[in-house]
Amino acid sequence: MADPDTPERTAELTERLAAVRARLAAACRSAGRDPAEVSLLAVTKTVPPADVATLIDLGLAEFAENRAQELAAKVADVSAARPGAEPRWHFVGGLQRNKVRTVLPWVTCIQSVDSPRLARAIDREVGRLRGGGERDAPLPVLVQYSVDGDPARGGVPGDGLDELADLVAELPGLELAGLMAVAPLGREAGASFAAIAAAAGRVRERHPAARTLSAGMSGDLEIAVDHGSTVVRVGTALVGDRRITSE
């Protein structure tokens, strides 16, 4: 793999991005969907800020991180590298309540709200920022749904989904934008994405404006699109296996 911020790496990312976009377009055609209905979210956890800057140059605007400290540092580095750009950052990992203040100044969406306590902690911090004039609108969030109920992977199980979605919709600092889920490994993908689609449908029935379904990654984006995903979160297929330490 080429080093970041080199012509070779730019060529590699250009090729990878074209391949991902081609897969996404083909998936939409196969599902009979308009490609404009499905957005590409670049998962840039543990990759260098230079790669994010290159992807911005290539036309991407939506990026996702899953660690609070890495997000804050990367936002600063990318802003320095591309001062005129306005990338939109999503948080997609497990979020501890004591890290909410670290994340909130930078994110446009938190996709991993999986408990009432976390929802209330985010709402309180949004209220603090709005009171200080640092924020002027509620924060869009997604409720993270757990397909198999395994707490190690995060997400709210099916029997708590309605309650959590209702709470998020009621909190003044939050905007319920929809649902996020990860299809668990070792489970038949079709069944997992059917369950995810059904859960998203439940949320939309109770909250019609919650239209976003963030589901599907590098290995399963086609089946996710077939089951109604509106956001695919792609990391490895887009940036490769490169990993850096960013403590």
mmCIF file of C-alpha atoms in Angstrom:
data_model
loop_
_atom_site.group_PDB
_atom_site.id
_atom_site.type_symbol
_atom_site.label_atom_id
_atom_site.label_comp_id
_atom_site.label_asym_id
_atom_site.label_seq_id
_atom_site.Cartn_x
_atom_site.Cartn_y
_atom_site.Cartn_z
ATOM 1 C CA MET A 1 0.000 0.000 0.000
ATOM 2 C CA ALA A 2 1.330 3.427 -0.930
ATOM 3 C CA ASP A 3 2.263 6.000 1.694
ATOM 4 C CA PRO A 4 -0.330 8.711 2.409
ATOM 5 C CA ASP A 5 -0.164 12.058 0.634
ATOM 6 C CA THR A 6 1.720 10.722 -2.367
ATOM 7 C CA PRO A 7 0.680 10.455 -6.018
ATOM 8 C CA GLU A 8 0.660 6.675 -5.660
ATOM 9 C CA ARG A 9 -1.727 6.787 -2.700
ATOM 10 C CA THR A 10 -3.966 9.302 -4.465
ATOM 11 C CA ALA A 11 -4.164 6.962 -7.463
ATOM 12 C CA GLU A 12 -4.964 4.024 -5.177
ATOM 13 C CA LEU A 13 -7.741 5.890 -3.366
ATOM 14 C CA THR A 14 -9.136 7.118 -6.675
ATOM 15 C CA GLU A 15 -9.326 3.547 -7.951
ATOM 16 C CA ARG A 16 -10.850 2.239 -4.726
ATOM 17 C CA LEU A 17 -13.459 4.986 -4.607
ATOM 18 C CA ALA A 18 -14.451 4.341 -8.223
ATOM 19 C CA ALA A 19 -14.841 0.630 -7.468
ATOM 20 C CA VAL A 20 -17.002 1.277 -4.394
ATOM 21 C CA ARG A 21 -19.192 3.713 -6.303
ATOM 22 C CA ALA A 22 -19.575 1.182 -9.113
ATOM 23 C CA ARG A 23 -20.632 -1.494 -6.608
ATOM 24 C CA LEU A 24 -23.112 0.878 -5.013
ATOM 25 C CA ALA A 25 -24.605 1.859 -8.372
ATOM 26 C CA ALA A 26 -24.905 -1.789 -9.401
ATOM 27 C CA ALA A 27 -26.549 -2.669 -6.075
ATOM 28 C CA CYS A 28 -29.115 0.092 -6.565
ATOM 29 C CA ARG A 29 -29.869 -1.088 -10.103
ATOM 30 C CA SER A 30 -30.311 -4.650 -8.896
ATOM 31 C CA ALA A 31 -32.665 -3.499 -6.133
ATOM 32 C CA GLY A 32 -34.594 -1.186 -8.457
ATOM 33 C CA ARG A 33 -33.604 1.852 -6.430
ATOM 34 C CA ASP A 34 -32.434 5.321 -7.354
ATOM 35 C CA PRO A 35 -28.696 5.618 -6.506
ATOM 36 C CA ALA A 36 -29.447 9.073 -5.104
ATOM 37 C CA GLU A 37 -31.339 7.324 -2.280
ATOM 38 C CA VAL A 38 -28.154 5.735 -0.871
ATOM 39 C CA SER A 39 -25.224 7.741 0.439
ATOM 40 C CA LEU A 40 -21.644 6.618 0.962
ATOM 41 C CA LEU A 41 -20.184 7.194 4.420
ATOM 42 C CA ALA A 42 -16.394 6.765 4.458
ATOM 43 C CA VAL A 43 -15.230 5.044 7.641
ATOM 44 C CA THR A 44 -11.817 6.537 8.297
ATOM 45 C CA LYS A 45 -11.023 5.176 11.750
ATOM 46 C CA THR A 46 -7.290 4.542 12.209
ATOM 47 C CA VAL A 47 -6.329 5.918 8.795
ATOM 48 C CA PRO A 48 -4.156 9.023 8.361
ATOM 49 C CA PRO A 49 -5.686 12.481 8.063
ATOM 50 C CA ALA A 50 -3.884 12.779 4.715
ATOM 51 C CA ASP A 51 -6.140 10.039 3.340
ATOM 52 C CA VAL A 52 -9.218 11.945 4.477
ATOM 53 C CA ALA A 53 -7.887 15.079 2.805
ATOM 54 C CA THR A 54 -7.386 13.137 -0.423
ATOM 55 C CA LEU A 55 -10.898 11.702 -0.250
ATOM 56 C CA ILE A 56 -12.242 15.229 0.204
ATOM 57 C CA ASP A 57 -10.354 16.215 -2.948
ATOM 58 C CA LEU A 58 -12.023 13.258 -4.690
ATOM 59 C CA GLY A 59 -15.477 14.523 -3.773
ATOM 60 C CA LEU A 60 -16.423 12.797 -0.519
ATOM 61 C CA ALA A 61 -17.939 14.864 2.264
ATOM 62 C CA GLU A 62 -19.209 12.348 4.851
ATOM 63 C CA PHE A 63 -16.771 10.603 7.196
ATOM 64 C CA ALA A 64 -17.150 8.348 10.229
ATOM 65 C CA GLU A 65 -14.987 7.718 13.264
ATOM 66 C CA ASN A 66 -15.501 5.414 16.220
ATOM 67 C CA ARG A 67 -13.144 6.737 18.912
ATOM 68 C CA ALA A 68 -13.653 10.074 20.611
ATOM 69 C CA GLN A 69 -10.013 11.114 20.957
ATOM 70 C CA GLU A 70 -9.105 10.082 17.436
ATOM 71 C CA LEU A 71 -12.053 12.034 16.054
ATOM 72 C CA ALA A 72 -11.038 15.262 17.788
ATOM 73 C CA ALA A 73 -7.425 14.987 16.651
ATOM 74 C CA LYS A 74 -8.318 14.037 13.089
ATOM 75 C CA VAL A 75 -10.819 16.855 12.665
ATOM 76 C CA ALA A 76 -8.097 19.328 13.629
ATOM 77 C CA ASP A 77 -5.548 17.768 11.273
ATOM 78 C CA VAL A 78 -7.955 17.609 8.343
ATOM 79 C CA SER A 79 -9.076 21.185 8.936
ATOM 80 C CA ALA A 80 -5.448 22.299 8.794
ATOM 81 C CA ALA A 81 -4.826 20.314 5.622
ATOM 82 C CA ARG A 82 -8.022 21.442 3.853
ATOM 83 C CA PRO A 83 -9.047 24.725 5.522
ATOM 84 C CA GLY A 84 -11.730 25.512 2.969
ATOM 85 C CA ALA A 85 -13.473 22.134 3.203
ATOM 86 C CA GLU A 86 -16.481 21.403 5.388
ATOM 87 C CA PRO A 87 -16.564 17.619 5.868
ATOM 88 C CA ARG A 88 -19.414 16.194 7.912
ATOM 89 C CA TRP A 89 -18.306 13.854 10.677
ATOM 90 C CA HIS A 90 -20.378 10.991 12.083
ATOM 91 C CA PHE A 91 -19.655 9.012 15.219
ATOM 92 C CA VAL A 92 -20.371 5.301 14.760
ATOM 93 C CA GLY A 93 -18.707 3.539 17.698
ATOM 94 C CA GLY A 94 -19.619 2.789 21.251
ATOM 95 C CA LEU A 95 -19.740 6.104 23.075
ATOM 96 C CA GLN A 96 -19.131 6.443 26.789
ATOM 97 C CA ARG A 97 -21.139 9.145 28.489
ATOM 98 C CA ASN A 98 -17.979 10.844 29.750
ATOM 99 C CA LYS A 99 -16.782 11.221 26.134
ATOM 100 C CA VAL A 100 -19.892 12.991 24.878
ATOM 101 C CA ARG A 101 -18.385 16.424 25.495
ATOM 102 C CA THR A 102 -15.284 15.456 23.494
ATOM 103 C CA VAL A 103 -17.311 14.334 20.486
ATOM 104 C CA LEU A 104 -20.134 16.836 20.321
ATOM 105 C CA PRO A 105 -18.309 19.908 19.010
ATOM 106 C CA TRP A 106 -17.326 18.038 15.864
ATOM 107 C CA VAL A 107 -20.085 15.662 14.850
ATOM 108 C CA THR A 108 -23.080 16.223 12.634
ATOM 109 C CA CYS A 109 -24.627 12.886 13.669
ATOM 110 C CA ILE A 110 -24.146 10.226 16.327
ATOM 111 C CA GLN A 111 -25.183 6.872 14.903
ATOM 112 C CA SER A 112 -24.659 4.740 17.995
ATOM 113 C CA VAL A 113 -27.248 5.815 20.566
ATOM 114 C CA ASP A 114 -28.089 2.541 22.278
ATOM 115 C CA SER A 115 -29.360 3.402 25.756
ATOM 116 C CA PRO A 116 -31.575 5.933 27.514
ATOM 117 C CA ARG A 117 -28.643 7.030 29.699
ATOM 118 C CA LEU A 118 -26.506 7.844 26.654
ATOM 119 C CA ALA A 119 -29.401 9.626 24.950
ATOM 120 C CA ARG A 120 -29.962 11.803 28.003
ATOM 121 C CA ALA A 121 -26.235 12.551 28.340
ATOM 122 C CA ILE A 122 -26.076 13.742 24.727
ATOM 123 C CA ASP A 123 -29.238 15.795 25.203
ATOM 124 C CA ARG A 124 -27.756 17.511 28.268
ATOM 125 C CA GLU A 125 -24.562 18.415 26.412
ATOM 126 C CA VAL A 126 -26.492 19.726 23.406
ATOM 127 C CA GLY A 127 -28.504 21.861 25.815
ATOM 128 C CA ARG A 128 -25.322 23.221 27.361
ATOM 129 C CA LEU A 129 -23.911 24.134 23.950
ATOM 130 C CA ARG A 130 -27.159 25.734 22.832
ATOM 131 C CA GLY A 131 -27.319 27.726 26.037
ATOM 132 C CA GLY A 132 -23.835 29.053 25.365
ATOM 133 C CA GLY A 133 -24.615 29.939 21.778
ATOM 134 C CA GLU A 134 -22.311 27.228 20.420
ATOM 135 C CA ARG A 135 -25.110 25.249 18.824
ATOM 136 C CA ASP A 136 -28.393 26.390 17.313
ATOM 137 C CA ALA A 137 -30.263 23.167 16.542
ATOM 138 C CA PRO A 138 -30.898 19.659 17.871
ATOM 139 C CA LEU A 139 -28.335 16.985 17.003
ATOM 140 C CA PRO A 140 -29.448 14.280 14.540
ATOM 141 C CA VAL A 141 -28.890 10.822 16.005
ATOM 142 C CA LEU A 142 -29.604 7.253 15.020
ATOM 143 C CA VAL A 143 -30.738 4.565 17.410
ATOM 144 C CA GLN A 144 -28.374 1.593 17.166
ATOM 145 C CA TYR A 145 -30.291 -1.667 16.904
ATOM 146 C CA SER A 146 -28.818 -5.001 17.991
ATOM 147 C CA VAL A 147 -29.884 -7.838 15.714
ATOM 148 C CA ASP A 148 -28.886 -10.612 18.113
ATOM 149 C CA GLY A 149 -29.013 -8.804 21.463
ATOM 150 C CA ASP A 150 -25.301 -9.320 22.181
ATOM 151 C CA PRO A 151 -24.301 -6.459 24.515
ATOM 152 C CA ALA A 152 -20.639 -6.799 23.523
ATOM 153 C CA ARG A 153 -21.443 -5.408 20.074
ATOM 154 C CA GLY A 154 -23.585 -2.525 21.264
ATOM 155 C CA GLY A 155 -27.089 -1.677 20.235
ATOM 156 C CA VAL A 156 -30.489 -1.912 21.816
ATOM 157 C CA PRO A 157 -32.305 -5.255 21.430
ATOM 158 C CA GLY A 158 -35.706 -5.446 19.824
ATOM 159 C CA ASP A 159 -37.641 -5.372 23.082
ATOM 160 C CA GLY A 160 -36.153 -1.986 23.988
ATOM 161 C CA LEU A 161 -36.202 -0.382 20.554
ATOM 162 C CA ASP A 162 -39.578 1.358 20.712
ATOM 163 C CA GLU A 163 -38.927 2.808 24.155
ATOM 164 C CA LEU A 164 -35.516 4.194 23.172
ATOM 165 C CA ALA A 165 -36.745 5.638 19.878
ATOM 166 C CA ASP A 166 -39.657 7.315 21.663
ATOM 167 C CA LEU A 167 -37.312 8.817 24.252
ATOM 168 C CA VAL A 168 -34.902 10.180 21.627
ATOM 169 C CA ALA A 169 -37.823 11.727 19.754
ATOM 170 C CA GLU A 170 -38.976 13.479 22.936
ATOM 171 C CA LEU A 171 -35.616 14.912 24.049
ATOM 172 C CA PRO A 172 -35.348 18.559 22.957
ATOM 173 C CA GLY A 173 -31.671 18.406 22.093
ATOM 174 C CA LEU A 174 -31.947 15.397 19.792
ATOM 175 C CA GLU A 175 -33.470 14.735 16.395
ATOM 176 C CA LEU A 176 -34.393 11.105 15.754
ATOM 177 C CA ALA A 177 -33.080 10.591 12.217
ATOM 178 C CA GLY A 178 -33.481 6.817 12.015
ATOM 179 C CA LEU A 179 -31.727 3.566 12.789
ATOM 180 C CA MET A 180 -28.229 2.101 12.532
ATOM 181 C CA ALA A 181 -27.262 -1.548 12.722
ATOM 182 C CA VAL A 182 -24.402 -3.960 12.114
ATOM 183 C CA ALA A 183 -25.149 -7.402 10.716
ATOM 184 C CA PRO A 184 -23.421 -9.809 13.138
ATOM 185 C CA LEU A 185 -20.772 -12.185 11.850
ATOM 186 C CA GLY A 186 -21.711 -15.846 11.863
ATOM 187 C CA ARG A 187 -25.365 -15.210 11.141
ATOM 188 C CA GLU A 188 -27.030 -15.595 7.753
ATOM 189 C CA ALA A 189 -26.862 -12.163 6.139
ATOM 190 C CA GLY A 190 -30.310 -12.252 4.572
ATOM 191 C CA ALA A 191 -31.962 -12.946 7.908
ATOM 192 C CA SER A 192 -29.918 -10.235 9.624
ATOM 193 C CA PHE A 193 -30.773 -7.549 7.104
ATOM 194 C CA ALA A 194 -34.413 -8.582 7.030
ATOM 195 C CA ALA A 195 -34.486 -8.075 10.805
ATOM 196 C CA ILE A 196 -32.747 -4.719 10.435
ATOM 197 C CA ALA A 197 -35.244 -3.607 7.779
ATOM 198 C CA ALA A 198 -38.151 -4.666 9.973
ATOM 199 C CA ALA A 199 -36.721 -2.740 12.937
ATOM 200 C CA ALA A 200 -36.287 0.360 10.780
ATOM 201 C CA GLY A 201 -39.867 -0.012 9.637
ATOM 202 C CA ARG A 202 -41.058 -0.126 13.245
ATOM 203 C CA VAL A 203 -39.221 3.099 14.019
ATOM 204 C CA ARG A 204 -40.663 4.806 10.930
ATOM 205 C CA GLU A 205 -44.198 3.726 11.798
ATOM 206 C CA ARG A 206 -43.917 5.487 15.155
ATOM 207 C CA HIS A 207 -41.779 8.376 13.884
ATOM 208 C CA PRO A 208 -42.345 8.972 10.151
ATOM 209 C CA ALA A 209 -39.516 11.507 9.834
ATOM 210 C CA ALA A 210 -36.928 8.924 10.965
ATOM 211 C CA ARG A 211 -36.118 7.791 7.415
ATOM 212 C CA THR A 212 -32.390 7.040 7.658
ATOM 213 C CA LEU A 213 -31.237 3.426 7.740
ATOM 214 C CA SER A 214 -27.487 3.128 8.173
ATOM 215 C CA ALA A 215 -26.628 -0.485 7.389
ATOM 216 C CA GLY A 216 -24.122 -2.327 5.260
ATOM 217 C CA MET A 217 -20.341 -2.206 5.105
ATOM 218 C CA SER A 218 -17.564 -3.224 2.723
ATOM 219 C CA GLY A 219 -18.499 -6.890 2.626
ATOM 220 C CA ASP A 220 -22.275 -6.691 2.559
ATOM 221 C CA LEU A 221 -23.319 -3.362 1.071
ATOM 222 C CA GLU A 222 -25.222 -5.044 -1.790
ATOM 223 C CA ILE A 223 -27.562 -6.996 0.449
ATOM 224 C CA ALA A 224 -27.967 -3.942 2.691
ATOM 225 C CA VAL A 225 -29.095 -1.842 -0.279
ATOM 226 C CA ASP A 226 -31.483 -4.609 -1.274
ATOM 227 C CA HIS A 227 -33.042 -4.362 2.194
ATOM 228 C CA GLY A 228 -33.520 -0.612 2.132
ATOM 229 C CA SER A 229 -30.312 0.872 3.519
ATOM 230 C CA THR A 230 -29.970 4.605 2.860
ATOM 231 C CA VAL A 231 -26.392 4.888 4.183
ATOM 232 C CA VAL A 232 -23.591 2.373 3.677
ATOM 233 C CA ARG A 233 -20.543 2.664 5.919
ATOM 234 C CA VAL A 234 -17.479 1.640 3.922
ATOM 235 C CA GLY A 235 -13.960 1.435 5.309
ATOM 236 C CA THR A 236 -11.728 -1.401 4.100
ATOM 237 C CA ALA A 237 -12.980 -1.422 0.509
ATOM 238 C CA LEU A 238 -12.330 2.304 0.311
ATOM 239 C CA VAL A 239 -9.048 2.822 2.175
ATOM 240 C CA GLY A 240 -7.590 -0.684 2.439
ATOM 241 C CA ASP A 241 -6.254 -2.389 5.543
ATOM 242 C CA ARG A 242 -3.908 0.403 6.613
ATOM 243 C CA ARG A 243 -4.021 1.024 10.336
ATOM 244 C CA ILE A 244 -2.267 3.592 12.482
ATOM 245 C CA THR A 245 -2.012 4.095 16.219
ATOM 246 C CA SER A 246 -3.701 7.250 17.410
ATOM 247 C CA GLU A 247 -3.915 7.231 21.156
#
